[in-house]
Coordinates of C-alpha atoms in Angstrom, one line a residue:
X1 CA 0.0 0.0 0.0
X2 CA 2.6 2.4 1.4
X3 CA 4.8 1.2 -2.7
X4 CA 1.5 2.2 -4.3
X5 CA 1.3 5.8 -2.6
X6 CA 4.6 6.7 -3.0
X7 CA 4.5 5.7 -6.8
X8 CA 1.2 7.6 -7.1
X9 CA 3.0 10.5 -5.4
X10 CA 6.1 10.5 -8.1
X11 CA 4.0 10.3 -11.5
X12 CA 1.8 13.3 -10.1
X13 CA 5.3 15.0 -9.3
X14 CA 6.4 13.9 -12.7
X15 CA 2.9 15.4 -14.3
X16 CA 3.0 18.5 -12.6
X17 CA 6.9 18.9 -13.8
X18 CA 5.6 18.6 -17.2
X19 CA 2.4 21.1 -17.0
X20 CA 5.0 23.6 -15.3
X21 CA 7.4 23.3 -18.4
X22 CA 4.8 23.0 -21.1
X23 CA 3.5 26.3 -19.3
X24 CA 6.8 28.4 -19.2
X25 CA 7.7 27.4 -22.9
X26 CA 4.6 28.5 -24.0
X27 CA 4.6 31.6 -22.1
X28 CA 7.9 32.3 -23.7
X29 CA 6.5 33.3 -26.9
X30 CA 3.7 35.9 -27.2
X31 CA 3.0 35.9 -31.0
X32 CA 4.3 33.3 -34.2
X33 CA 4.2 34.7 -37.7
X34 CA 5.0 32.8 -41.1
X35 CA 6.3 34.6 -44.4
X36 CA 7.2 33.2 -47.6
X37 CA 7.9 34.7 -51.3
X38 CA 4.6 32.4 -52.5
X39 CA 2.1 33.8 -49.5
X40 CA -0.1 36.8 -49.3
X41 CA 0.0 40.0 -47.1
X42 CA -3.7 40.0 -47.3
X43 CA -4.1 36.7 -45.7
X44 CA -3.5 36.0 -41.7
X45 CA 0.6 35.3 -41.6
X46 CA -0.4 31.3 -40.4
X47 CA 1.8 28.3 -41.3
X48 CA -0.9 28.1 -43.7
X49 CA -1.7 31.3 -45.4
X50 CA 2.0 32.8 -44.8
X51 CA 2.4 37.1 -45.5
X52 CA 4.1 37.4 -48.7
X53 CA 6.9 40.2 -47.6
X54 CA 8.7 40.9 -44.1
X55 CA 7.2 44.5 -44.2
X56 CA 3.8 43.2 -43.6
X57 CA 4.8 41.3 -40.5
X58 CA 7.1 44.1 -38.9
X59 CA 3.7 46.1 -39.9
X60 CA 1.6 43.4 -37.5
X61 CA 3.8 43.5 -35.3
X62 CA 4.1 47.1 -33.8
X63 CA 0.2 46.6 -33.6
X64 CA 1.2 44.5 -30.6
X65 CA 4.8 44.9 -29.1
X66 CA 4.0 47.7 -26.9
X67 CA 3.4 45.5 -23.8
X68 CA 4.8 42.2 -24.6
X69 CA 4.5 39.4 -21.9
X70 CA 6.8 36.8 -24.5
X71 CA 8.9 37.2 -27.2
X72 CA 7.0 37.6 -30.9
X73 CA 8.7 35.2 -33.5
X74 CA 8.6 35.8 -37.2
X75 CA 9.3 32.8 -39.1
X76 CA 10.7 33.4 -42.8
X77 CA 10.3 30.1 -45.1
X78 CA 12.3 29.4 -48.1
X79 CA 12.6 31.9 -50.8
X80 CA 14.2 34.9 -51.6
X81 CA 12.3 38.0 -50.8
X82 CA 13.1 40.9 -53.5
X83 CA 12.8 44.5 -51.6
X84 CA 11.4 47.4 -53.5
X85 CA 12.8 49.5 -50.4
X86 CA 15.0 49.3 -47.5
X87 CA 13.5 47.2 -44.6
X88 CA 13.7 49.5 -41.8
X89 CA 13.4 49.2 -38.3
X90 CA 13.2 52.0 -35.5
X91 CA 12.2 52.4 -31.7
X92 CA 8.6 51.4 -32.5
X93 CA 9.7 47.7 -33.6
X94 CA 12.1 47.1 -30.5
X95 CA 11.0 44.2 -28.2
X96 CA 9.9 45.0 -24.8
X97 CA 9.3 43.7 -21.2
X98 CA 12.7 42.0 -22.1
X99 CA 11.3 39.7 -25.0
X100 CA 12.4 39.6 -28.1
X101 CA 11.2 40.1 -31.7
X102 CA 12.7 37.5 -33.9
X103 CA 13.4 37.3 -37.5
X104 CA 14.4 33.7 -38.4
X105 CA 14.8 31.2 -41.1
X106 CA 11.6 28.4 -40.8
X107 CA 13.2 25.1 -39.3
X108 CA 16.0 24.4 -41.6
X109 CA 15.8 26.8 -44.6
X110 CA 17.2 29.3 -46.2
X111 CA 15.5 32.3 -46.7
X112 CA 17.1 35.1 -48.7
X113 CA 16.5 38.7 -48.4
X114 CA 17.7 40.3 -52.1
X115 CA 17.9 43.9 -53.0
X116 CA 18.5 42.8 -56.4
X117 CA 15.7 41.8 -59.3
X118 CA 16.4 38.6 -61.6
X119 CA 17.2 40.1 -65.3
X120 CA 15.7 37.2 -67.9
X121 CA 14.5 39.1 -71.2
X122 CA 17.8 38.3 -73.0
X123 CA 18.4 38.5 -76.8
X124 CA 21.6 38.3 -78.2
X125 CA 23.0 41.6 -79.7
X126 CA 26.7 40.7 -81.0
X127 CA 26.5 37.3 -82.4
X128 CA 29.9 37.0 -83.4
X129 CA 31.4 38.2 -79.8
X130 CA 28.5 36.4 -78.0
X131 CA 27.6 39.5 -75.9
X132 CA 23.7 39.4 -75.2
X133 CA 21.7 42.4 -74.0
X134 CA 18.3 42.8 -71.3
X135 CA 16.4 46.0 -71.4
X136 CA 16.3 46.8 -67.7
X137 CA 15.2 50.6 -68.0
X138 CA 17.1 54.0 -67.2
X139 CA 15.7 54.3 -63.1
X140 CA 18.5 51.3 -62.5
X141 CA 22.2 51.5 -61.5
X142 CA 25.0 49.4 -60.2
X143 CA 28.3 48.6 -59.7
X144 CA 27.9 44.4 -59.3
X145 CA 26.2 41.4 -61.5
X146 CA 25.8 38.1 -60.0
X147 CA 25.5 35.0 -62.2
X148 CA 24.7 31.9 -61.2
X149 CA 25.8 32.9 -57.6
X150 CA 29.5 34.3 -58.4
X151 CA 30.1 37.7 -58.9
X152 CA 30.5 38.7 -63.0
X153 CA 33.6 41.2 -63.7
X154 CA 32.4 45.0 -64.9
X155 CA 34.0 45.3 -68.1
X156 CA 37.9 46.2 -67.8
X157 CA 41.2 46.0 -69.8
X158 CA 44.0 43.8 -68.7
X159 CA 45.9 46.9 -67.6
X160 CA 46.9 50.5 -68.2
X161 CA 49.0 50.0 -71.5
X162 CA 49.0 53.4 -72.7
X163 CA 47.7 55.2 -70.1
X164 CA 49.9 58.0 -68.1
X165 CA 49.5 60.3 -65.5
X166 CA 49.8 63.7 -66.7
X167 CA 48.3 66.8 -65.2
X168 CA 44.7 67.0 -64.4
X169 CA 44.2 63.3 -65.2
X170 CA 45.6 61.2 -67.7
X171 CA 46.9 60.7 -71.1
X172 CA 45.6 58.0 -72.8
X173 CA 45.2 56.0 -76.6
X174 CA 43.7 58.3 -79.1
X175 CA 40.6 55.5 -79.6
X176 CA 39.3 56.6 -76.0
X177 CA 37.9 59.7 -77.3
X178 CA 35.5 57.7 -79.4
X179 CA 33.8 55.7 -76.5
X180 CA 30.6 55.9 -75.8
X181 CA 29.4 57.3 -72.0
X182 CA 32.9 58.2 -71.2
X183 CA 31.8 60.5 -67.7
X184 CA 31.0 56.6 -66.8
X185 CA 34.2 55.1 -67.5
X186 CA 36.4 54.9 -64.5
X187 CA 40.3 54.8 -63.7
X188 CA 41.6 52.0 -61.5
X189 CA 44.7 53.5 -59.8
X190 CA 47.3 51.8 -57.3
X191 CA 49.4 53.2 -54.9
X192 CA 50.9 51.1 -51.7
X193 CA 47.7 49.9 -49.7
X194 CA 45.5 52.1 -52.1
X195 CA 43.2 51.3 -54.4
X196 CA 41.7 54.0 -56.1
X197 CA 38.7 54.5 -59.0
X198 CA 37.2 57.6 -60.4
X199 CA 35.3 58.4 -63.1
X200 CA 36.9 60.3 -66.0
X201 CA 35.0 63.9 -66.8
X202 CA 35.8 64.2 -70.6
X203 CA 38.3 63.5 -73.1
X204 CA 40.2 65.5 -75.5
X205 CA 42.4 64.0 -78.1
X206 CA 45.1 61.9 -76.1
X207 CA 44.1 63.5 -73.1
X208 CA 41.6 62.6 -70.4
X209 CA 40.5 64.9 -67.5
X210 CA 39.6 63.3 -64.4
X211 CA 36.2 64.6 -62.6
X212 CA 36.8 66.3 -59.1
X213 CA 36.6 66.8 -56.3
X214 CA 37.8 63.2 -57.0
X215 CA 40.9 63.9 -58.3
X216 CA 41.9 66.7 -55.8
X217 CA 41.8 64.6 -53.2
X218 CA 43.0 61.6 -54.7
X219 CA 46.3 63.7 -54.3
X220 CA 46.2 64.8 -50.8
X221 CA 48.8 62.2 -50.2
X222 CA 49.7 60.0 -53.2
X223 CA 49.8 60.1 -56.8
X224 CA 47.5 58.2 -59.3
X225 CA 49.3 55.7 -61.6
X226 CA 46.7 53.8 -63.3
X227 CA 46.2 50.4 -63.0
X228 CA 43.3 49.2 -65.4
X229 CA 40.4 50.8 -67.2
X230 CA 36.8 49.9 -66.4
X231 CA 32.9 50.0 -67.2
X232 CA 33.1 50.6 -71.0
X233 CA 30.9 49.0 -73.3
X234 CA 34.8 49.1 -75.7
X235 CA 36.4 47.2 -73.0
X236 CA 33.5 44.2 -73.8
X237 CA 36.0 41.1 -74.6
X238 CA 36.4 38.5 -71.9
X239 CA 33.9 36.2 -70.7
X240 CA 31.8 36.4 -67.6
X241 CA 32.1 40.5 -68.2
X242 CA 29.3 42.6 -68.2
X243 CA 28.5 46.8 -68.7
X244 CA 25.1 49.0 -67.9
X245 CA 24.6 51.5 -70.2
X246 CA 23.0 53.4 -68.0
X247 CA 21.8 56.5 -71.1
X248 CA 20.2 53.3 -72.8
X249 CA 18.8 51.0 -70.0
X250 CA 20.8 48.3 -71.7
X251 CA 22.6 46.0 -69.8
X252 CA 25.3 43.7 -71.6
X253 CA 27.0 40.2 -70.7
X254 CA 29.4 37.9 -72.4
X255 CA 28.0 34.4 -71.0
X256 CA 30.9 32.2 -69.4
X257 CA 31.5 28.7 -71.1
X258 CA 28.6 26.2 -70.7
X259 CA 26.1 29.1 -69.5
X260 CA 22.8 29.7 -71.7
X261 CA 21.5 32.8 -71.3
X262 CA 17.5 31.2 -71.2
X263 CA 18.4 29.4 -67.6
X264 CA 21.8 31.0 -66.4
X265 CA 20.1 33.1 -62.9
X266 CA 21.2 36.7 -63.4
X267 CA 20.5 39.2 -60.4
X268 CA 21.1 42.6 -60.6
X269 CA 21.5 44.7 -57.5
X270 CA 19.3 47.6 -57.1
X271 CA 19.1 48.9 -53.3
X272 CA 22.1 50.4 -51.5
X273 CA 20.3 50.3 -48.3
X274 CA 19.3 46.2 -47.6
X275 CA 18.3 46.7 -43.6
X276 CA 18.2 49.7 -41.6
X277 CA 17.8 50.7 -38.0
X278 CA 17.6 53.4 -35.4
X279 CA 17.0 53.1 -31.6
X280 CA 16.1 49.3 -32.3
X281 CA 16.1 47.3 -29.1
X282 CA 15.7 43.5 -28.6
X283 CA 15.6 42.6 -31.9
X284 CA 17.6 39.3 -33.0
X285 CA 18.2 37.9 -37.1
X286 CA 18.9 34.3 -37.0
X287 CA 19.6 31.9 -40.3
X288 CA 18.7 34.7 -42.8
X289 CA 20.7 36.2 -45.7
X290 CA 21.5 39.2 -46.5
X291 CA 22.4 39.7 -50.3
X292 CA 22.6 41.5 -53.5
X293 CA 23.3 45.1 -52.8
X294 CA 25.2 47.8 -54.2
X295 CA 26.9 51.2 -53.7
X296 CA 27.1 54.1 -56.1
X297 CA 29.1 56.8 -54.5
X298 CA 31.8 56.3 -56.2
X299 CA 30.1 56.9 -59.5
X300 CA 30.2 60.4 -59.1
X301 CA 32.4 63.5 -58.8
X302 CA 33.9 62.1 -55.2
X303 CA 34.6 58.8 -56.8
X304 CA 36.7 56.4 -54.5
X305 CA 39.4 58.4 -53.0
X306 CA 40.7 55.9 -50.4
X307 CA 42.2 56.8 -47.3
X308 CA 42.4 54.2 -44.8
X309 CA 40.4 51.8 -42.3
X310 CA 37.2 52.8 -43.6
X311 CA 37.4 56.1 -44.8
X312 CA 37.8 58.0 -48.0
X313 CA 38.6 61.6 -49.1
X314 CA 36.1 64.5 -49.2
X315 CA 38.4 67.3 -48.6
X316 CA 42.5 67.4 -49.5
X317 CA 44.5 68.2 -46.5
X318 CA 43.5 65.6 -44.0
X319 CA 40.7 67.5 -43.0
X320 CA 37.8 65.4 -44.6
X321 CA 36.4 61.8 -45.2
X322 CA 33.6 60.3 -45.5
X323 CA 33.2 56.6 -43.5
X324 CA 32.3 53.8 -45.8
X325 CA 28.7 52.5 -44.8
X326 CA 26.8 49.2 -44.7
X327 CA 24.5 47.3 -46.5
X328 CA 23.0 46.5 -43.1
X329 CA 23.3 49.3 -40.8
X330 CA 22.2 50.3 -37.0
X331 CA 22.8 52.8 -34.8
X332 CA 21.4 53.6 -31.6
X333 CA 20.6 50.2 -31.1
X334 CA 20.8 47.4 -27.8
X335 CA 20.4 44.4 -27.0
X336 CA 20.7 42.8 -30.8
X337 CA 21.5 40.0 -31.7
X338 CA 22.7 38.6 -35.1
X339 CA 23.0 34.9 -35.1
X340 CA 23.8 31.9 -37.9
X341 CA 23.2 34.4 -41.0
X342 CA 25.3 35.5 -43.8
X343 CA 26.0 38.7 -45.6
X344 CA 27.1 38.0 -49.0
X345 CA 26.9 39.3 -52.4
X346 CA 27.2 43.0 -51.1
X347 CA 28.5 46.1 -52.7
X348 CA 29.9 47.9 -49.2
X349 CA 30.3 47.2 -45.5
X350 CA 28.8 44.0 -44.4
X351 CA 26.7 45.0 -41.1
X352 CA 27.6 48.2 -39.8
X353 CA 26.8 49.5 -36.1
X354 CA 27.4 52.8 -36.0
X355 CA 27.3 55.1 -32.8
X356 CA 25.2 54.6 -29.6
X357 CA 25.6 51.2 -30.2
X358 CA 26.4 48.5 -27.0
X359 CA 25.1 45.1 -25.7
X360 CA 24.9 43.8 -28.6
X361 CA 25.7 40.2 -30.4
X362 CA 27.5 39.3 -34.0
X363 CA 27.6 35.3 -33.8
X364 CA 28.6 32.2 -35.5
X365 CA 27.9 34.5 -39.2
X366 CA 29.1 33.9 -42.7
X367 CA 30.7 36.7 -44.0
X368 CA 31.6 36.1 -48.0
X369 CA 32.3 38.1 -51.6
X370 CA 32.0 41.9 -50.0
X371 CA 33.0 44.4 -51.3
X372 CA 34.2 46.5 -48.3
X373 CA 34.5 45.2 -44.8
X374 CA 32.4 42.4 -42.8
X375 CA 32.1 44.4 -40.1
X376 CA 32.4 47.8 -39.1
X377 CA 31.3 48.9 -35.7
X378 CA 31.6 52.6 -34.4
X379 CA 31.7 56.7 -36.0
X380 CA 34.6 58.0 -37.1
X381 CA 35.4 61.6 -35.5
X382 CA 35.5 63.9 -38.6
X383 CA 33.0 62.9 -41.7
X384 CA 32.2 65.9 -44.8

């Protein structure tokens, strides 16, 4: 009798101990939310009628993070989700109560949030040099091309064969002065540690002028010898290279052996803003990532005057520079956490925490084919 009490006594022990668990892992989340590329932002964000974009669930969920009593989870399925705009966060999205709001791949997959659009209308414009072309309109610029997942080379020469530093830029092979959008052709120069690019301003003879206030401060320490010539529709001759006429809307590609142009995955970076937040709080990423974006300073008159750890000419003199920003930026934020994703395919800085930034958490990531750094945390002092 006494056996039988005592093992009635442990299973309702061992009951209880259950209910109490069962309890405080439910309590641990306040809301669950589904996305995928295929769903609808009209229907209720369920596993079975998922939104369609990561807007419409940050949208839902400032309707309910003002008091939260457990952490709101926003599951992402597989897909990749092609912004029209950044996705940005501020104080109003933040988790509260000490919960979290979390973005995270569904289970196992691999959800991808793009800034780029998939270019497919190709028809072939040089059949003899195998360059094709896709109309993709006048609104669109960039400085990358992915295909089939590796990054395509802007069209370049080999080197500077010809080309000579001389005055107010360079001098250069009398058939420059007959290529087309020449204020979009760029100079690749090398110095030491420095790698330079600005675009040239116009062309006379043998003689091109470089645009400024690039190429004053370009000079503020070094000089410019050239290195290679890029982003001319002329320079068009090597496989896997590609050039935007950005007058025409036309973009060009020479396909690499063994790729067809009518199933070869072509993605075009648009955005030069992926994710962005201010006085975000308690708000983690996990398994996502972060790809296909570009950055088009250095298309204009500052071009890319480099300086050093992170920073780039705006005035000559040391008395100016502007800090290289991210694809993914914060600032003013706490309590973050970025966890299992990767940042790849991206035209700048990686993630970027700028300042008022603390307690927060950059783990176990993937950072791959960048064009700045990975990660950049912190302000620099002086910025024009």
């Amino acid at each position: 009798m006494k056996k039988n009490a005592l093992s009635l006594i442990k299973s309702s022990t061992l009951i209880l101990v259950f209910i109490f668990f069962a309890v405080h892992v439910y309590a641990g989340v306040q809301a669950t939310y589904y996305v995928s590329p295929s769903g609808r932002d009209a229907d209720p964000g369920s596993l079975s009628q998922p939104f369609a974009t990561i807007t419409k669930a940050r949208d839902i969920v400032r309707a309910i993070n003002g008091n939260m009593t457990g952490d709101i989870v926003i599951n992402l399925m597989d897909g990749t989700y092609e912004l029209a705009s950044t996705f940005t966060l501020s104080a109003t999205d933040k988790g509260t109560n000490g919960h979290n709001i979390i973005y995270q791949a569904y289970r196992c997959e691999t959800p991808v949030i793009s800034g780029g659009i998939k270019i497919t209308n190709w028809t072939i414009h040089d059949a003899v040099k195998n360059i094709y072309k896709a109309t993709v309109g006048t609104s669109i610029d960039t400085r990358q091309l992915y295909v089939n997942g590796l990054r395509a080379t802007r069209a370049r020469s080999d080197d500077a064969a010809g080309w000579a530093e001389s005055g107010n830029g360079y001098n250069c092979p009398t058939a420059v002065a007959s290529w087309g959008n020449i204020s979009n052709v760029e100079v690749v120069s090398r110095k030491l540690w420095k790698c330079h690019r600005g675009p040239i301003a116009s062309v006379s003879g043998t003689h091109a002028v470089m645009a400024q206030p690039y190429w004053n401060n370009l000079h503020a320490q070094f000089d410019a010898p050239p290195y290679w010539i890029e982003n001319a529709y002329e320079l068009l001759d090597t496989e896997g290279e590609w050039y935007l006429d950005r007058t025409a809307g036309v973009l060009y590609y020479r396909p690499r052996a063994g790729e067809s142009m009518t199933t070869t995955e072509v993605i075009l970076p648009k955005l030069e803003m992926l994710v962005s937040g201010s006085g975000v709080s308690n708000v983690q990423f996990k398994g996502i990532t972060f790809s296909h974006v570009t950055w088009l300073y250095p298309n204009f008159g500052m071009g890319f005057a480099c300086a050093q750890s992170e920073a780039m000419w705006t005035v000559p003199g040391w008395t100016g520079w502007k800090q290289l920003p991210g694809n993914v930026a914060f600032d003013h934020c706490s309590n973050m956490r970025f966890e299992n994703n990767t940042f790849e395919h991206l035209g700048v800085t990686g993630l970027q925490l700028y300042t008022g930034c603390s307690n927060n958490i950059i783990y176990d990531n993937i950072f791959r084919d960048i064009s700045g750094s990975a990660i950049s945390i912190g302000n620099m002092a002086v910025s024009y």
